[in-house]
Coordinates of C-alpha atoms in Angstrom, one line a residue:
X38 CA 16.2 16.9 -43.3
X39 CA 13.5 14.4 -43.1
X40 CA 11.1 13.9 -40.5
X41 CA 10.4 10.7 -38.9
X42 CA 9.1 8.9 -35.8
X43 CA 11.0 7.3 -33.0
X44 CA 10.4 4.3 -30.9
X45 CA 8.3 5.2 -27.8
X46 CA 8.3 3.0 -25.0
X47 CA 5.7 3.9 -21.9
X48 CA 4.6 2.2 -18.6
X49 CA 2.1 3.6 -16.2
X50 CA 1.5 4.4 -12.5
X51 CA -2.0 5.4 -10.6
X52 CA -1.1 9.0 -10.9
X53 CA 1.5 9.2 -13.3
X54 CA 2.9 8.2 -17.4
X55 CA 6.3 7.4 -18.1
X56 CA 7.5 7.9 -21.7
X57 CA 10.8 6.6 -22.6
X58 CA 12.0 8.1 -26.3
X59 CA 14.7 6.6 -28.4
X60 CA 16.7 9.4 -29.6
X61 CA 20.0 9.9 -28.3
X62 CA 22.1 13.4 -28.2
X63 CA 18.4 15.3 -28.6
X64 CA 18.4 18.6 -29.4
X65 CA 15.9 21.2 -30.1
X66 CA 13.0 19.8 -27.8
X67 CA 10.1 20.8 -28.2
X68 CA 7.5 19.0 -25.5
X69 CA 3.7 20.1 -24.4
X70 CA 0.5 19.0 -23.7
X71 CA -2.2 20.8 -25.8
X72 CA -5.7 19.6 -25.7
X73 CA -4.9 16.1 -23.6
X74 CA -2.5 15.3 -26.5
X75 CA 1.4 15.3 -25.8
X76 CA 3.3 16.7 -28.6
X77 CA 7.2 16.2 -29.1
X78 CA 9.5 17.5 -31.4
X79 CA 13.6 17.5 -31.6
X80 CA 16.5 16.6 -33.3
X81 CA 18.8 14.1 -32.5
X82 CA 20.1 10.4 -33.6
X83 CA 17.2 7.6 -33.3
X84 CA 16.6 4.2 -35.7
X85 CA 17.5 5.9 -38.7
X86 CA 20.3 8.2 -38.1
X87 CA 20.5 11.8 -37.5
X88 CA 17.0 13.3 -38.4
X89 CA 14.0 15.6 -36.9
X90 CA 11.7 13.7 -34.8
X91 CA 7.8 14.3 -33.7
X92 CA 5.3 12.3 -32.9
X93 CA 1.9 13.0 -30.6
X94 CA -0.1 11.0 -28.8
X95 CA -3.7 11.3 -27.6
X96 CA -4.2 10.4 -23.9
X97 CA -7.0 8.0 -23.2
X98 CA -8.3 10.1 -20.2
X99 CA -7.2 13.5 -19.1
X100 CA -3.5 14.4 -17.7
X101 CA -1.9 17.5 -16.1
X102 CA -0.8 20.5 -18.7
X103 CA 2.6 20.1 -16.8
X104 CA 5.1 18.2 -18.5
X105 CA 8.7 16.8 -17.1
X106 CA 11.6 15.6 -19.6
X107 CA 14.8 15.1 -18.7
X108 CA 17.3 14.3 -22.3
X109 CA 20.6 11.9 -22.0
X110 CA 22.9 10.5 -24.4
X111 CA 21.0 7.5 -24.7
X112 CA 17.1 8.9 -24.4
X113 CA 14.7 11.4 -23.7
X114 CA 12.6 10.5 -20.5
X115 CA 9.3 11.8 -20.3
X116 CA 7.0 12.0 -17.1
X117 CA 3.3 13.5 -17.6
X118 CA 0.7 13.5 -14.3
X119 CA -2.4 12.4 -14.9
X120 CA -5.7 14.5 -13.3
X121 CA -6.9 11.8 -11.6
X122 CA -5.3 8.5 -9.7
X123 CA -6.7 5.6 -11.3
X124 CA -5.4 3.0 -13.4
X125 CA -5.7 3.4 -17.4
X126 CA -6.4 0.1 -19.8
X127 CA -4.3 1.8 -22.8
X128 CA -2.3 4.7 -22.9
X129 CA -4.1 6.5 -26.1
X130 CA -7.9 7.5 -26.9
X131 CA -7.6 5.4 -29.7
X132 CA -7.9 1.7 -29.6
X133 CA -5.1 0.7 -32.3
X134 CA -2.2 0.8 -30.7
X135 CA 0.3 3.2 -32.4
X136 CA 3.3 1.2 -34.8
X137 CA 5.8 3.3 -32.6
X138 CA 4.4 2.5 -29.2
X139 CA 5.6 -0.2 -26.9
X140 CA 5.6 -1.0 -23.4
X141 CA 8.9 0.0 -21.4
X142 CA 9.6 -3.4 -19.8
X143 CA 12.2 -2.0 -17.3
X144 CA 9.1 0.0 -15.3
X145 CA 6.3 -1.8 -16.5
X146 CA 3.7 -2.8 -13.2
X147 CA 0.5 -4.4 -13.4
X148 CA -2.1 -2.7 -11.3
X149 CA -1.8 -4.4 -8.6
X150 CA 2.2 -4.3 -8.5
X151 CA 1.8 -0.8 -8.8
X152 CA -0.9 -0.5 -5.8
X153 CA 1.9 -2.5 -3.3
X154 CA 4.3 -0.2 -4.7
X155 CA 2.1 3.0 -3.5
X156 CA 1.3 1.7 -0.4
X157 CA 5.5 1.0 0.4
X158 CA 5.9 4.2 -0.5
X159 CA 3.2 6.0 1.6
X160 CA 4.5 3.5 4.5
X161 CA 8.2 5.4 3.9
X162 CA 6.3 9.1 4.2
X163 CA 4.4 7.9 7.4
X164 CA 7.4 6.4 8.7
X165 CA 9.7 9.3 7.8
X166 CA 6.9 11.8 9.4
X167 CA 6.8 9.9 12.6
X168 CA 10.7 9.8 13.1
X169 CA 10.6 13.6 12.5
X170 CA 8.2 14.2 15.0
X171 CA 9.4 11.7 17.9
X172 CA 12.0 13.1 19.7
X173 CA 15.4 11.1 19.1
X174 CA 16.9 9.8 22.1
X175 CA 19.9 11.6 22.7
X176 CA 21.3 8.5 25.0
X177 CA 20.1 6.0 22.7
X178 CA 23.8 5.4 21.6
X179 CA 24.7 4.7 25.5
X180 CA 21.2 2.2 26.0
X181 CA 22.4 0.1 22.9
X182 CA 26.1 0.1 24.5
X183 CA 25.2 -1.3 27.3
X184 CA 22.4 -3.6 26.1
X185 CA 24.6 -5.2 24.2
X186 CA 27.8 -5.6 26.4
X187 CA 25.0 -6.7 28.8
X188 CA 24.3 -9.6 26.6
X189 CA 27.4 -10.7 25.8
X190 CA 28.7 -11.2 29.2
X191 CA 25.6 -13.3 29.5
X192 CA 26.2 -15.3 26.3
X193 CA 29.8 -16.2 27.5
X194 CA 29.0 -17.3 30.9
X195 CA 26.2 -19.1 29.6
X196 CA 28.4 -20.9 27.0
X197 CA 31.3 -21.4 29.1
X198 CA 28.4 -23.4 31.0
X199 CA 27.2 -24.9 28.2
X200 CA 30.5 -26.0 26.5
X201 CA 32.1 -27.2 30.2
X202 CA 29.0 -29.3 30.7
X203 CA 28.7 -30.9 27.5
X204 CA 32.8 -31.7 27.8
X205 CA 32.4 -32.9 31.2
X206 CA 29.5 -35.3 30.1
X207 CA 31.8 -36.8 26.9
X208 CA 34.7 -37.6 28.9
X209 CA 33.2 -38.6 32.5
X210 CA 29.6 -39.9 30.9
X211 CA 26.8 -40.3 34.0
X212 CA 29.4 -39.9 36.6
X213 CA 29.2 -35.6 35.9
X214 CA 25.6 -35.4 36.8
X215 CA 26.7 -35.8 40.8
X216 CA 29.5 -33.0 41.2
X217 CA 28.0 -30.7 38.5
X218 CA 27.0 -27.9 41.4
X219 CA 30.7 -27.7 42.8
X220 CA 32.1 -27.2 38.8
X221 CA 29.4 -25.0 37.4
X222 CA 27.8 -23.4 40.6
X223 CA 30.0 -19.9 40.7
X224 CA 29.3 -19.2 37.1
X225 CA 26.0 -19.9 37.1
X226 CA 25.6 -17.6 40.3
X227 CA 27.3 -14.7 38.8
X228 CA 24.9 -14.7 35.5
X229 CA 21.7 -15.6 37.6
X230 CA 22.3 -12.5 39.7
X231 CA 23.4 -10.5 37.0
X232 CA 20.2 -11.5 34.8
X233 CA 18.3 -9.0 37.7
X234 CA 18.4 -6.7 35.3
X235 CA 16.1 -8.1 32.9
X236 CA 13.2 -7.2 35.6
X237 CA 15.0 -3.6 35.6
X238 CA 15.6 -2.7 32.2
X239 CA 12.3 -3.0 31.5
X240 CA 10.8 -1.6 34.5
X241 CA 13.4 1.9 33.9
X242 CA 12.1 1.6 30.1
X243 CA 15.6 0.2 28.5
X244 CA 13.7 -2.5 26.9
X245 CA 10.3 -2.8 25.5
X246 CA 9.2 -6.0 27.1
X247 CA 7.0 -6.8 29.7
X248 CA 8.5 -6.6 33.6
X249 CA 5.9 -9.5 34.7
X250 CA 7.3 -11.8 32.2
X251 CA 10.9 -11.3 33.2
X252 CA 10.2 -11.5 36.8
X253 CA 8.4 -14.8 36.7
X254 CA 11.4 -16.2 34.9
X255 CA 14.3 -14.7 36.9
X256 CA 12.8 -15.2 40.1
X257 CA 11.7 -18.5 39.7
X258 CA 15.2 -19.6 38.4
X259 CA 16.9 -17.7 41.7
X260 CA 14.8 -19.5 44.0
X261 CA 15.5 -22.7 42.0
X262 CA 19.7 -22.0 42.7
X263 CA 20.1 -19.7 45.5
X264 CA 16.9 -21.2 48.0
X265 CA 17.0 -25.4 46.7
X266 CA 20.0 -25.8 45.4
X267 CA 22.4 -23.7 47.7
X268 CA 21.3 -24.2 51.2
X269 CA 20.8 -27.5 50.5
X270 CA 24.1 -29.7 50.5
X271 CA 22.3 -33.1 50.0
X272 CA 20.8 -31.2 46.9
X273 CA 23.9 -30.6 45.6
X274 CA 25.0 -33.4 44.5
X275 CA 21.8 -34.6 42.6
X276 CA 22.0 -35.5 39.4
X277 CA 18.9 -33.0 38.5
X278 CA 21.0 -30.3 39.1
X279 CA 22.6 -31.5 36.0
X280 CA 19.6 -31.3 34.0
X281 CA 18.6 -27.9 35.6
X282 CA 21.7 -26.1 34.3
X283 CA 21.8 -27.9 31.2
X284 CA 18.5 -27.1 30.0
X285 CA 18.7 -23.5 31.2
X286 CA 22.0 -22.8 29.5
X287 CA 21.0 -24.4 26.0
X288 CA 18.0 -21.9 26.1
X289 CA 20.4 -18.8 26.6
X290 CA 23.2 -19.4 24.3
X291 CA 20.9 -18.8 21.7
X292 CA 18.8 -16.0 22.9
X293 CA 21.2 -13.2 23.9
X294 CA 23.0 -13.8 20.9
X295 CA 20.2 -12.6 19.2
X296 CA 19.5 -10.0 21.4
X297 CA 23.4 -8.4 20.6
X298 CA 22.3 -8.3 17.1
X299 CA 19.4 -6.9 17.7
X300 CA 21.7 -3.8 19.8
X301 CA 23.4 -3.3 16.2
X302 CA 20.4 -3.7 13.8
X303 CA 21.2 -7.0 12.3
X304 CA 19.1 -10.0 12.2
X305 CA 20.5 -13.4 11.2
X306 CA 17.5 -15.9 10.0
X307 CA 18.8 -18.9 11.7
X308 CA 18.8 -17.6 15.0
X309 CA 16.1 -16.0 14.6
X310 CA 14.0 -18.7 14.3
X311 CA 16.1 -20.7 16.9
X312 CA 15.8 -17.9 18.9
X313 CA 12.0 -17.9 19.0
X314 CA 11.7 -22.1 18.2
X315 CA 14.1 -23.7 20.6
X316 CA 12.3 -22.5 23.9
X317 CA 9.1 -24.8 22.6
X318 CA 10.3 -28.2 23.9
X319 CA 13.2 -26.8 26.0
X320 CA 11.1 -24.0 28.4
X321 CA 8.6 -26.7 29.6
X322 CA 11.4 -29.1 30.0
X323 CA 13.3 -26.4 32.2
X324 CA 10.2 -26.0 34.8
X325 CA 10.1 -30.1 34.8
X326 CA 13.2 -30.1 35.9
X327 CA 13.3 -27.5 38.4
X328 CA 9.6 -29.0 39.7
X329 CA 11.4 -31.8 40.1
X330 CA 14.1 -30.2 42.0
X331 CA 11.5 -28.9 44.3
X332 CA 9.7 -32.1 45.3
X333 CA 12.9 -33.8 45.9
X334 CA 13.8 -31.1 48.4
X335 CA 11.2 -31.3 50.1
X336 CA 11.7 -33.8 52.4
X337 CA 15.3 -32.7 53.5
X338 CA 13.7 -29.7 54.5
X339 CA 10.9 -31.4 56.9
X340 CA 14.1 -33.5 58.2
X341 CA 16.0 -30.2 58.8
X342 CA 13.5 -28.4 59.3
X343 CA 15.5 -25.1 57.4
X344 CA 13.8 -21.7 57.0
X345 CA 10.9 -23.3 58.9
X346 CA 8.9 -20.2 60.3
X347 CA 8.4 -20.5 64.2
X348 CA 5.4 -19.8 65.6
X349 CA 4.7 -18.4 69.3
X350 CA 5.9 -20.9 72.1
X351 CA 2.4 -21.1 73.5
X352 CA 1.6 -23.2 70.6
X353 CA 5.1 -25.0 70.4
X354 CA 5.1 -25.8 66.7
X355 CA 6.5 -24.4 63.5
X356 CA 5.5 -24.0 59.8
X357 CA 7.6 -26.4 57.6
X358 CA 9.2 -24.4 54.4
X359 CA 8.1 -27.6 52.4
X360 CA 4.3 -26.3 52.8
X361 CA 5.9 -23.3 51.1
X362 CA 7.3 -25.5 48.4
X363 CA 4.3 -26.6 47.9
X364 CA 2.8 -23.6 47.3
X365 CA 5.6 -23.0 45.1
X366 CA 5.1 -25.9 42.6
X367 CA 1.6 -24.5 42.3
X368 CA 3.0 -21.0 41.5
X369 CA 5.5 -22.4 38.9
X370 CA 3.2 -24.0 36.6
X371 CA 1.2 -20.6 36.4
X372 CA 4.1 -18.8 35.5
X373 CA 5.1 -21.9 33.2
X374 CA 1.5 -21.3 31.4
X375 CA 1.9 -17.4 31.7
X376 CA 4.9 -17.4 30.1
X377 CA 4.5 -19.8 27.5
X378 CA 1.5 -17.5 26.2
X379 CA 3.6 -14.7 26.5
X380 CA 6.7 -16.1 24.4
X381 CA 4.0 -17.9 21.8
X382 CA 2.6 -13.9 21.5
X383 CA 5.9 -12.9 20.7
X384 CA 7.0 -15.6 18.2
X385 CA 3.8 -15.3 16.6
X386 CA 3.9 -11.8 15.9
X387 CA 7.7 -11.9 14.9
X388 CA 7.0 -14.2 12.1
X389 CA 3.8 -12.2 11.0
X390 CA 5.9 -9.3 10.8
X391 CA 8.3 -11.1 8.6
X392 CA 6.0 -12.4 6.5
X393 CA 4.4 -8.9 5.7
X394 CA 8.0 -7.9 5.2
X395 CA 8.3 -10.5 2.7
X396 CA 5.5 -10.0 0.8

């Protein structure tokens, strides 16, 4: 039987060689290392039929004596570990290139493929090593249960807001802006007092956000409904209540959504970045509104003189709540600025994360 030379296809990693050898239905294998050079030998069917095949091949620096092959139908696959990790400019010792030597195309890396490739690979060990030594959650299940039937209760009353107000506006035009509190108001009650536990699922460690954040926002947006706009009838039928709800809703409908995803491991991109865009122009225009709110209240309190604070009848005179407001209008543009720095934090670091991802 002659004795010929198959096609040998290789590729390389930092610390290891891949061989790929044509010969199909091999038999008879007979693969070392000896000296730094890798000899084969076997049977089997290759370019030319059914003949004996050898070849050996120098290595350009030095590799393990171990050797790994693994023999198909199709091929035999070879896997030799090199002594040290470092990247090789050729394959052999020699500088001509062998006739029966080519580079296997389906692994074939540059260096600095290969070198990403290492690193998301030693990212997978860390990651795998930290898993196994944090202590799963054994209510974990439970949280992410109730996270997200927490958010979708507050996605549907927050539509249902949304979708009535945008309804009422086609078909009654301006004329919706003055009886929007006695439509909407019970609604937006129920998911303003139920939003409460965006301060507490944080502060009990449900969530991973920050409590001062969420307590600025829900606070602020109570006071807004439950102090200016519901003990105030005259307030009630202003047409910045309108824009109050309005702007509050369109904010929401987008951001639990994504926050029920998030319960479930999924991500979709467009509401991602709706999710951490729309808020841009739509937060600041929120506290506008509400400022507005304020100031206009503020002289139906000093006429009603509501949730004034008495002083001692010596003195005969009383604090006016609208000093309070005052206060207030100062508070709310902190928290507008606190806020906004917190929620440009988060977007930033969303989208840098991504962007790693991605690359």
């Amino acid at each position: 039987m002659q004795v010929l030379t198959p096609h040998v296809y290789w590729a390389q990693r930092h610390g290891e060689i891949y061989l790929r050898v044509e010969i199909s239905d091999a038999q008879n294998l007979s693969i070392g290392v000896e000296e730094n050079t890798l000899r084969f030998k076997g049977q089997g069917h290759g370019a030319k039929g059914e003949n004996e095949y050898e070849f050996s091949l120098e290595f350009l620096k030095p590799v393990k004596p171990e050797v790994k092959h693994k023999s198909t139908q199709r091929q035999v696959n070879i896997t030799v570990k090199k002594q040290e990790h470092v990247w090789w400019d050729r394959l052999t010792k020699q500088e001509k290139k062998p006739l029966f030597l080519a580079p296997d195309f389906d692994r074939w890396l540059d260096e600095s493929d290969a070198e990403m490739e290492l690193r998301e690979k030693e990212e997978k060990i860390n990651k795998v090593s930290i898993e196994s030594r944090v202590r799963k959650d054994p209510f974990l299940g439970l949280k992410k249960g109730f996270l997200f039937m927490y958010n979708l209760v507050q996605f549907l009353g927050y539509s249902w807001i949304f979708v009535n107000m945008t309804v009422r506006l086609f078909i009654l035009g301006q004329d919706s802006f003055y009886d929007t509190f006695h439509t909407i108001a019970d609604v937006m009650y129920f998911c303003q007092m139920l939003a409460i536990m965006e301060v507490i699922n944080p502060a009990v460690g449900l969530v991973k956000t920050g409590v001062t954040p969420a307590f600025i926002q829900v606070m602020g947006r109570n006071f807004i409904l439950f102090v200016i706009f519901g003990t105030l009838d005259d307030m009630q039928n202003k047409p910045v209540v309108f824009f109050v709800f309005y702007l509050w809703s369109m904010i929401e409908i987008f951001r639990y959504p994504f926050y029920m995803l998030a319960c479930i491991d999924t991500e979709w991109k467009l509401l991602t970045w709706l999710r951490y865009t729309i808020w841009i122009p739509l937060y600041p225009l929120g506290v506008l509104s509400e400022a507005v709110a304020v100031i206009q209240s503020i002289p139906i309190f000093n006429e009603t003189k509501l949730l004034s604070i008495p002083l001692p009848k010596a003195i005969g005179l009383s604090i006016s709540f609208s000093y309070i407001l005052q206060v207030y209008l100062v508070i709310m543009f902190l928290g507008l600025f606190i806020n906004f720095r917190h929620l440009f934090k988060q977007r930033s670091r969303r989208f840098r994360t991504k962007k790693r991802k991605a690359n």
